[in-house]
Tab-separated table of C-alpha atoms in Angstrom:
chain	number	residue	atom	x	y	z
A	1	UNK	CA	98.208	155.476	136.377
A	2	UNK	CA	100.905	152.818	136.630
A	3	UNK	CA	99.397	150.919	133.689
A	4	UNK	CA	100.516	147.290	133.651
A	5	UNK	CA	103.077	146.212	136.211
A	6	UNK	CA	104.832	142.877	136.626
A	7	UNK	CA	106.500	141.294	139.635
A	8	UNK	CA	109.289	140.205	139.838
A	9	UNK	CA	111.485	141.789	137.164
A	10	UNK	CA	114.010	138.963	137.209
A	11	UNK	CA	114.195	135.528	138.799
A	12	UNK	CA	116.477	132.515	138.756
A	13	UNK	CA	114.971	129.112	139.514
A	14	UNK	CA	116.312	125.602	139.783
A	15	UNK	CA	114.643	122.842	137.800
A	16	UNK	CA	111.614	121.577	139.658
A	17	UNK	CA	111.009	124.703	141.723
A	18	UNK	CA	107.745	126.560	141.547
A	19	UNK	CA	106.960	130.229	141.336
A	20	UNK	CA	104.195	132.695	140.561
A	21	UNK	CA	104.460	135.746	138.353
A	22	UNK	CA	102.132	138.591	139.197
A	23	UNK	CA	100.577	140.980	136.727
A	24	UNK	CA	98.563	143.957	137.884
A	25	UNK	CA	96.713	146.630	135.911
A	26	UNK	CA	94.978	149.752	137.163
A	27	UNK	CA	93.029	150.606	134.006
A	28	UNK	CA	89.917	148.559	134.850
A	29	UNK	CA	90.530	146.348	131.821
A	30	UNK	CA	88.463	143.216	131.342
A	31	UNK	CA	90.957	141.183	129.300
A	32	UNK	CA	94.402	140.117	130.415
A	33	UNK	CA	97.062	138.018	128.699
A	34	UNK	CA	100.327	136.225	129.387
A	35	UNK	CA	102.924	135.898	126.615
A	36	UNK	CA	106.412	134.458	126.493
A	37	UNK	CA	109.202	135.635	124.231
A	38	UNK	CA	112.237	133.563	123.355
A	39	UNK	CA	115.361	134.849	121.557
A	40	UNK	CA	114.760	135.542	117.879
A	41	UNK	CA	111.058	134.846	118.141
A	42	UNK	CA	107.926	136.871	118.458
A	43	UNK	CA	105.619	136.700	121.444
A	44	UNK	CA	103.554	133.585	121.967
A	45	UNK	CA	100.336	133.581	123.940
A	46	UNK	CA	100.335	131.282	126.982
A	47	UNK	CA	96.964	131.940	128.632
A	48	UNK	CA	94.446	134.711	128.672
A	49	UNK	CA	91.410	135.860	130.617
A	50	UNK	CA	88.268	137.599	129.405
A	51	UNK	CA	87.125	138.589	132.867
A	52	UNK	CA	87.395	138.010	136.592
A	53	UNK	CA	87.162	134.326	137.400
A	54	UNK	CA	87.712	133.141	133.821
A	55	UNK	CA	90.806	131.849	132.050
A	56	UNK	CA	91.532	130.182	128.725
A	57	UNK	CA	94.448	128.490	127.011
A	58	UNK	CA	96.538	130.210	124.414
A	59	UNK	CA	99.091	128.891	121.971
A	60	UNK	CA	101.606	127.398	124.437
A	61	UNK	CA	99.812	126.628	127.737
A	62	UNK	CA	101.605	123.431	128.787
A	63	UNK	CA	103.519	123.693	132.051
A	64	UNK	CA	101.691	126.847	133.176
A	65	UNK	CA	98.593	127.614	135.197
A	66	UNK	CA	96.826	130.917	135.674
A	67	UNK	CA	94.277	132.500	137.941
A	68	UNK	CA	92.201	135.681	137.791
A	69	UNK	CA	90.626	135.993	141.234
A	70	UNK	CA	90.539	139.775	141.055
A	71	UNK	CA	89.862	141.854	137.976
A	72	UNK	CA	93.077	143.806	138.310
A	73	UNK	CA	95.398	140.820	138.815
A	74	UNK	CA	96.413	137.930	136.576
A	75	UNK	CA	98.757	135.325	138.042
A	76	UNK	CA	100.951	132.953	136.047
A	77	UNK	CA	102.203	129.884	137.879
A	78	UNK	CA	104.947	127.409	137.127
A	79	UNK	CA	104.428	124.329	139.283
A	80	UNK	CA	107.661	122.556	138.339
A	81	UNK	CA	110.015	124.772	136.373
A	82	UNK	CA	111.993	123.353	133.450
A	83	UNK	CA	114.931	124.863	131.538
A	84	UNK	CA	112.653	125.139	128.488
A	85	UNK	CA	110.679	127.750	130.420
A	86	UNK	CA	113.632	130.110	130.478
A	87	UNK	CA	112.176	133.118	128.734
A	88	UNK	CA	110.938	136.669	129.058
A	89	UNK	CA	107.323	136.812	130.150
A	90	UNK	CA	105.067	139.705	129.233
A	91	UNK	CA	101.663	140.468	130.610
A	92	UNK	CA	99.149	142.600	128.730
A	93	UNK	CA	95.634	143.912	129.205
A	94	UNK	CA	92.918	145.346	127.013
A	95	UNK	CA	89.674	147.138	127.717
A	96	UNK	CA	87.268	144.552	126.378
A	97	UNK	CA	86.262	142.336	123.495
A	98	UNK	CA	86.081	145.167	121.011
A	99	UNK	CA	89.102	147.029	122.246
A	100	UNK	CA	91.812	147.203	119.664
A	101	UNK	CA	94.784	147.948	121.860
A	102	UNK	CA	96.726	145.757	124.246
A	103	UNK	CA	98.882	147.445	126.864
A	104	UNK	CA	101.993	145.541	127.863
A	105	UNK	CA	103.975	145.361	131.065
A	106	UNK	CA	107.771	145.678	131.236
A	107	UNK	CA	108.402	141.929	131.346
A	108	UNK	CA	109.796	139.348	133.755
A	109	UNK	CA	113.059	137.623	132.900
A	110	UNK	CA	113.112	134.040	134.128
A	111	UNK	CA	116.135	131.780	134.071
A	112	UNK	CA	115.666	128.118	134.943
A	113	UNK	CA	118.867	126.235	135.667
B	1	UNK	CA	94.505	132.781	110.548
B	2	UNK	CA	96.003	135.312	108.185
B	3	UNK	CA	99.795	135.181	108.236
B	4	UNK	CA	101.993	138.195	107.763
B	5	UNK	CA	105.336	138.516	106.005
B	6	UNK	CA	107.803	141.256	106.845
B	7	UNK	CA	111.422	141.889	105.897
B	8	UNK	CA	113.705	140.885	108.765
B	9	UNK	CA	115.541	144.203	108.885
B	10	UNK	CA	115.610	147.722	107.475
B	11	UNK	CA	117.788	150.794	107.900
B	12	UNK	CA	116.670	154.405	107.850
B	13	UNK	CA	118.495	157.720	108.172
B	14	UNK	CA	117.385	159.942	111.011
B	15	UNK	CA	114.901	162.563	109.876
B	16	UNK	CA	113.821	160.531	106.886
B	17	UNK	CA	110.554	158.666	106.501
B	18	UNK	CA	110.690	154.984	107.426
B	19	UNK	CA	108.390	152.828	105.297
B	20	UNK	CA	107.852	149.354	106.704
B	21	UNK	CA	106.027	146.902	104.425
B	22	UNK	CA	103.863	143.953	105.386
B	23	UNK	CA	102.198	141.292	103.273
B	24	UNK	CA	98.999	139.641	104.493
B	25	UNK	CA	97.610	138.079	101.343
B	26	UNK	CA	95.233	135.687	103.165
B	27	UNK	CA	93.562	138.330	105.302
B	28	UNK	CA	89.813	137.969	105.804
B	29	UNK	CA	87.333	140.752	105.244
B	30	UNK	CA	86.714	141.412	108.916
B	31	UNK	CA	90.307	141.200	110.110
B	32	UNK	CA	92.158	144.311	111.184
B	33	UNK	CA	95.823	145.052	110.584
B	34	UNK	CA	97.702	146.090	113.712
B	35	UNK	CA	101.173	147.468	114.162
B	36	UNK	CA	103.120	147.197	117.394
B	37	UNK	CA	106.743	147.884	118.127
B	38	UNK	CA	109.153	146.605	120.738
B	39	UNK	CA	112.086	148.678	121.799
B	40	UNK	CA	114.912	146.550	123.131
B	41	UNK	CA	114.013	144.665	126.325
B	42	UNK	CA	110.708	146.514	126.771
B	43	UNK	CA	107.124	145.367	126.384
B	44	UNK	CA	105.498	145.854	122.963
B	45	UNK	CA	103.826	149.182	122.313
B	46	UNK	CA	100.713	149.728	120.208
B	47	UNK	CA	101.228	152.031	117.224
B	48	UNK	CA	98.199	151.986	114.953
B	49	UNK	CA	95.578	149.746	113.382
B	50	UNK	CA	93.195	149.794	110.432
B	51	UNK	CA	90.654	147.796	108.465
B	52	UNK	CA	90.323	149.276	104.974
B	53	UNK	CA	91.025	152.976	105.053
B	54	UNK	CA	94.353	154.640	105.587
B	55	UNK	CA	94.886	155.761	109.144
B	56	UNK	CA	97.053	158.384	110.802
B	57	UNK	CA	97.816	159.214	114.394
B	58	UNK	CA	100.501	161.101	116.264
B	59	UNK	CA	102.969	158.252	115.881
B	60	UNK	CA	102.554	156.978	112.348
B	61	UNK	CA	100.467	156.469	109.238
B	62	UNK	CA	99.090	153.188	107.967
B	63	UNK	CA	98.507	152.667	104.271
B	64	UNK	CA	96.446	149.599	103.323
B	65	UNK	CA	96.179	148.573	99.683
B	66	UNK	CA	92.757	148.435	98.102
B	67	UNK	CA	92.806	144.616	97.948
B	68	UNK	CA	93.985	144.590	101.600
B	69	UNK	CA	96.720	142.102	100.793
B	70	UNK	CA	99.488	144.380	101.988
B	71	UNK	CA	100.091	147.454	104.080
B	72	UNK	CA	102.837	149.940	104.883
B	73	UNK	CA	103.601	151.606	108.178
B	74	UNK	CA	105.111	155.040	107.735
B	75	UNK	CA	107.097	156.850	110.407
B	76	UNK	CA	107.274	160.296	108.807
B	77	UNK	CA	110.408	161.606	110.506
B	78	UNK	CA	112.305	158.723	112.059
B	79	UNK	CA	114.479	159.387	115.100
B	80	UNK	CA	117.057	157.250	116.865
B	81	UNK	CA	114.398	156.400	119.454
B	82	UNK	CA	112.349	154.697	116.743
B	83	UNK	CA	114.941	151.924	116.519
B	84	UNK	CA	112.911	148.843	117.428
B	85	UNK	CA	111.347	145.644	116.145
B	86	UNK	CA	108.090	146.426	114.350
B	87	UNK	CA	105.378	143.789	114.260
B	88	UNK	CA	102.605	143.675	111.690
B	89	UNK	CA	99.734	141.609	113.062
B	90	UNK	CA	96.388	140.508	111.768
B	91	UNK	CA	93.985	140.110	114.631
B	92	UNK	CA	92.741	136.620	115.332
B	93	UNK	CA	89.315	136.870	116.883
B	94	UNK	CA	87.820	133.585	118.059
B	95	UNK	CA	85.029	135.305	119.949
B	96	UNK	CA	86.866	135.441	123.244
B	97	UNK	CA	89.819	137.704	123.611
B	98	UNK	CA	91.602	139.803	121.038
B	99	UNK	CA	94.475	137.397	120.664
B	100	UNK	CA	97.425	138.813	118.794
B	101	UNK	CA	99.734	136.496	116.871
B	102	UNK	CA	103.211	137.999	116.761
B	103	UNK	CA	105.644	136.996	114.039
B	104	UNK	CA	109.328	137.856	114.064
B	105	UNK	CA	108.805	141.414	112.833
B	106	UNK	CA	111.158	143.888	111.152
B	107	UNK	CA	114.183	145.219	113.011
B	108	UNK	CA	114.324	148.902	112.096
B	109	UNK	CA	117.629	150.614	112.722
B	110	UNK	CA	117.615	154.393	112.548
B	111	UNK	CA	121.075	155.854	112.069
B	112	UNK	CA	122.606	159.288	111.962
Protein backbone atom coordinates (compact mmCIF):
# COMPACT_ATOMS: atom_id res chain seq x y z
CA UNK A 1 0.00 0.00 0.00
CA UNK A 2 1.46 3.33 -1.07
CA UNK A 3 -1.26 5.21 0.83
CA UNK A 4 -1.65 8.77 -0.44
CA UNK A 5 0.79 9.98 -3.06
CA UNK A 6 1.18 13.42 -4.60
CA UNK A 7 2.73 14.53 -7.87
CA UNK A 8 4.86 16.60 -8.30
CA UNK A 9 6.86 17.07 -5.10
CA UNK A 10 8.05 20.53 -6.05
CA UNK A 11 7.25 23.00 -8.81
CA UNK A 12 8.14 26.55 -9.77
CA UNK A 13 5.64 28.52 -11.85
CA UNK A 14 5.56 31.98 -13.35
CA UNK A 15 2.58 34.21 -12.67
CA UNK A 16 -0.22 33.36 -15.05
CA UNK A 17 0.88 29.81 -15.81
CA UNK A 18 -1.38 26.88 -15.14
CA UNK A 19 -0.73 23.52 -13.60
CA UNK A 20 -2.44 20.48 -12.12
CA UNK A 21 -1.51 18.72 -8.91
CA UNK A 22 -2.33 15.04 -8.76
CA UNK A 23 -3.34 13.14 -5.67
CA UNK A 24 -3.76 9.38 -5.73
CA UNK A 25 -4.83 6.95 -3.01
CA UNK A 26 -4.92 3.17 -3.09
CA UNK A 27 -7.03 2.60 0.03
CA UNK A 28 -10.42 2.70 -1.72
CA UNK A 29 -11.38 5.79 0.28
CA UNK A 30 -14.53 7.68 -0.59
CA UNK A 31 -13.51 11.13 0.68
CA UNK A 32 -10.59 13.17 -0.54
CA UNK A 33 -9.37 16.64 0.41
CA UNK A 34 -6.98 19.36 -0.71
CA UNK A 35 -5.37 21.64 1.89
CA UNK A 36 -2.82 24.41 1.67
CA UNK A 37 -0.35 25.35 4.38
CA UNK A 38 1.39 28.70 4.59
CA UNK A 39 4.30 29.54 6.93
CA UNK A 40 3.23 29.86 10.55
CA UNK A 41 -0.30 28.75 9.82
CA UNK A 42 -2.27 25.58 10.10
CA UNK A 43 -3.76 23.78 7.13
CA UNK A 44 -6.70 25.34 5.34
CA UNK A 45 -9.16 23.32 3.32
CA UNK A 46 -9.38 24.29 -0.36
CA UNK A 47 -11.80 21.74 -1.84
CA UNK A 48 -12.99 18.30 -0.98
CA UNK A 49 -14.86 15.39 -2.53
CA UNK A 50 -17.28 12.94 -0.94
CA UNK A 51 -17.18 10.52 -3.83
CA UNK A 52 -16.35 9.94 -7.48
CA UNK A 53 -17.79 12.69 -9.63
CA UNK A 54 -18.53 15.06 -6.74
CA UNK A 55 -16.63 18.06 -5.41
CA UNK A 56 -17.33 20.83 -2.92
CA UNK A 57 -15.73 24.07 -1.80
CA UNK A 58 -13.76 24.35 1.38
CA UNK A 59 -12.50 27.35 3.29
CA UNK A 60 -10.28 28.92 0.60
CA UNK A 61 -11.47 27.74 -2.85
CA UNK A 62 -10.86 30.89 -4.92
CA UNK A 63 -8.33 30.47 -7.72
CA UNK A 64 -8.52 26.66 -7.67
CA UNK A 65 -10.57 24.02 -9.44
CA UNK A 66 -10.79 20.32 -8.74
CA UNK A 67 -11.98 17.15 -10.39
CA UNK A 68 -12.67 13.62 -9.17
CA UNK A 69 -13.21 11.58 -12.33
CA UNK A 70 -11.88 8.41 -10.74
CA UNK A 71 -12.36 7.34 -7.15
CA UNK A 72 -8.66 6.99 -6.52
CA UNK A 73 -7.61 10.36 -7.97
CA UNK A 74 -8.28 13.94 -6.94
CA UNK A 75 -6.86 16.69 -9.13
CA UNK A 76 -6.23 20.28 -8.06
CA UNK A 77 -5.88 22.83 -10.83
CA UNK A 78 -4.53 26.35 -10.91
CA UNK A 79 -5.70 28.04 -14.10
CA UNK A 80 -3.68 31.24 -13.70
CA UNK A 81 -1.15 31.02 -10.90
CA UNK A 82 -0.55 34.00 -8.62
CA UNK A 83 2.26 34.61 -6.10
CA UNK A 84 -0.34 34.35 -3.32
CA UNK A 85 -0.70 30.68 -4.23
CA UNK A 86 2.87 29.96 -3.21
CA UNK A 87 2.33 27.34 -0.55
CA UNK A 88 2.65 23.71 0.42
CA UNK A 89 -0.30 21.67 -0.76
CA UNK A 90 -1.42 18.54 1.05
CA UNK A 91 -3.89 15.98 -0.15
CA UNK A 92 -5.74 13.68 2.24
CA UNK A 93 -8.29 10.90 2.09
CA UNK A 94 -10.66 9.20 4.49
CA UNK A 95 -12.73 6.05 4.32
CA UNK A 96 -16.17 7.61 4.43
CA UNK A 97 -18.55 9.95 6.19
CA UNK A 98 -18.16 8.27 9.54
CA UNK A 99 -14.47 7.63 9.29
CA UNK A 100 -12.53 9.48 11.91
CA UNK A 101 -9.10 9.45 10.34
CA UNK A 102 -7.68 11.39 7.43
CA UNK A 103 -4.53 10.07 5.78
CA UNK A 104 -2.25 12.72 4.33
CA UNK A 105 0.16 12.72 1.43
CA UNK A 106 3.73 14.05 1.62
CA UNK A 107 2.88 17.45 0.14
CA UNK A 108 3.67 19.47 -2.98
CA UNK A 109 5.75 22.61 -2.64
CA UNK A 110 4.70 25.27 -5.13
CA UNK A 111 6.53 28.50 -5.75
CA UNK A 112 4.90 31.11 -7.97
CA UNK A 113 7.21 33.86 -9.15
CA UNK B 1 -17.60 25.69 15.03
CA UNK B 2 -15.80 24.96 18.26
CA UNK B 3 -12.44 26.70 18.40
CA UNK B 4 -9.41 25.27 20.11
CA UNK B 5 -6.67 27.01 22.06
CA UNK B 6 -3.22 25.51 22.48
CA UNK B 7 0.07 26.86 23.81
CA UNK B 8 2.36 27.79 20.92
CA UNK B 9 5.30 25.75 22.18
CA UNK B 10 6.40 23.26 24.82
CA UNK B 11 9.63 21.49 25.72
CA UNK B 12 9.99 17.98 27.07
CA UNK B 13 12.97 15.87 28.14
CA UNK B 14 13.44 12.62 26.29
CA UNK B 15 11.97 9.69 28.18
CA UNK B 16 9.57 11.88 30.10
CA UNK B 17 5.84 12.15 29.55
CA UNK B 18 4.75 15.02 27.31
CA UNK B 19 1.40 16.51 28.32
CA UNK B 20 -0.11 18.75 25.68
CA UNK B 21 -3.18 20.75 26.74
CA UNK B 22 -6.04 21.99 24.60
CA UNK B 23 -9.01 24.17 25.44
CA UNK B 24 -12.25 23.78 23.50
CA UNK B 25 -14.78 25.49 25.73
CA UNK B 26 -17.44 25.90 22.99
CA UNK B 27 -17.46 22.27 21.92
CA UNK B 28 -20.86 20.78 21.09
CA UNK B 29 -22.14 17.53 22.51
CA UNK B 30 -21.65 15.54 19.33
CA UNK B 31 -18.25 16.91 18.37
CA UNK B 32 -15.16 14.75 18.67
CA UNK B 33 -11.72 15.91 19.73
CA UNK B 34 -8.95 14.87 17.35
CA UNK B 35 -5.21 15.07 17.66
CA UNK B 36 -2.87 15.13 14.70
CA UNK B 37 0.81 15.89 14.50
CA UNK B 38 3.05 17.19 11.75
CA UNK B 39 6.71 16.39 11.74
CA UNK B 40 8.72 18.99 9.88
CA UNK B 41 7.88 19.18 6.16
CA UNK B 42 5.72 16.04 6.24
CA UNK B 43 1.98 15.57 5.95
CA UNK B 44 -0.04 15.53 9.19
CA UNK B 45 -0.41 12.20 10.95
CA UNK B 46 -3.45 11.05 12.91
CA UNK B 47 -2.75 10.28 16.57
CA UNK B 48 -5.98 9.72 18.46
CA UNK B 49 -9.53 10.96 18.90
CA UNK B 50 -12.29 10.82 21.50
CA UNK B 51 -15.77 12.02 22.41
CA UNK B 52 -16.25 11.74 26.17
CA UNK B 53 -14.19 8.90 27.54
CA UNK B 54 -10.45 8.78 27.88
CA UNK B 55 -8.77 6.94 25.05
CA UNK B 56 -5.46 5.15 24.65
CA UNK B 57 -3.68 3.64 21.69
CA UNK B 58 -0.14 2.63 20.84
CA UNK B 59 0.90 6.22 20.27
CA UNK B 60 -0.72 8.24 23.03
CA UNK B 61 -3.47 8.74 25.58
CA UNK B 62 -6.23 11.31 25.42
CA UNK B 63 -7.76 12.66 28.60
CA UNK B 64 -10.99 14.65 28.19
CA UNK B 65 -12.41 16.55 31.15
CA UNK B 66 -15.88 15.68 32.35
CA UNK B 67 -17.33 18.97 31.05
CA UNK B 68 -15.49 18.35 27.74
CA UNK B 69 -14.16 21.89 27.71
CA UNK B 70 -10.54 20.80 27.63
CA UNK B 71 -8.37 17.81 26.90
CA UNK B 72 -4.78 16.65 27.27
CA UNK B 73 -2.74 14.54 24.91
CA UNK B 74 -0.17 12.44 26.71
CA UNK B 75 2.89 10.94 25.05
CA UNK B 76 4.02 8.62 27.84
CA UNK B 77 7.70 8.34 26.96
CA UNK B 78 8.64 11.10 24.55
CA UNK B 79 11.50 10.53 22.13
CA UNK B 80 13.38 12.89 19.85
CA UNK B 81 11.23 11.63 16.97
CA UNK B 82 8.15 13.03 18.70
CA UNK B 83 9.37 16.57 18.02
CA UNK B 84 6.56 17.99 15.89
CA UNK B 85 3.66 20.41 15.77
CA UNK B 86 0.64 18.90 17.52
CA UNK B 87 -2.82 19.97 16.44
CA UNK B 88 -5.91 19.68 18.60
CA UNK B 89 -8.98 19.73 16.37
CA UNK B 90 -12.69 19.61 16.95
CA UNK B 91 -14.38 18.00 14.00
CA UNK B 92 -16.68 20.17 11.96
CA UNK B 93 -19.33 17.98 10.41
CA UNK B 94 -21.67 19.73 7.99
CA UNK B 95 -23.11 16.46 6.73
CA UNK B 96 -20.70 16.10 3.85
CA UNK B 97 -17.10 15.37 4.54
CA UNK B 98 -15.25 15.19 7.83
CA UNK B 99 -13.67 18.59 7.44
CA UNK B 100 -10.89 19.27 9.88
CA UNK B 101 -10.12 22.84 10.92
CA UNK B 102 -6.44 23.12 11.80
CA UNK B 103 -5.23 25.88 14.09
CA UNK B 104 -1.59 26.76 14.61
CA UNK B 105 -0.96 23.92 17.07
CA UNK B 106 1.73 23.39 19.70
CA UNK B 107 5.36 23.00 18.67
CA UNK B 108 6.70 20.25 20.92
CA UNK B 109 10.46 20.04 21.19
CA UNK B 110 11.86 16.91 22.78
CA UNK B 111 15.42 17.34 23.99
CA UNK B 112 18.09 15.14 25.49
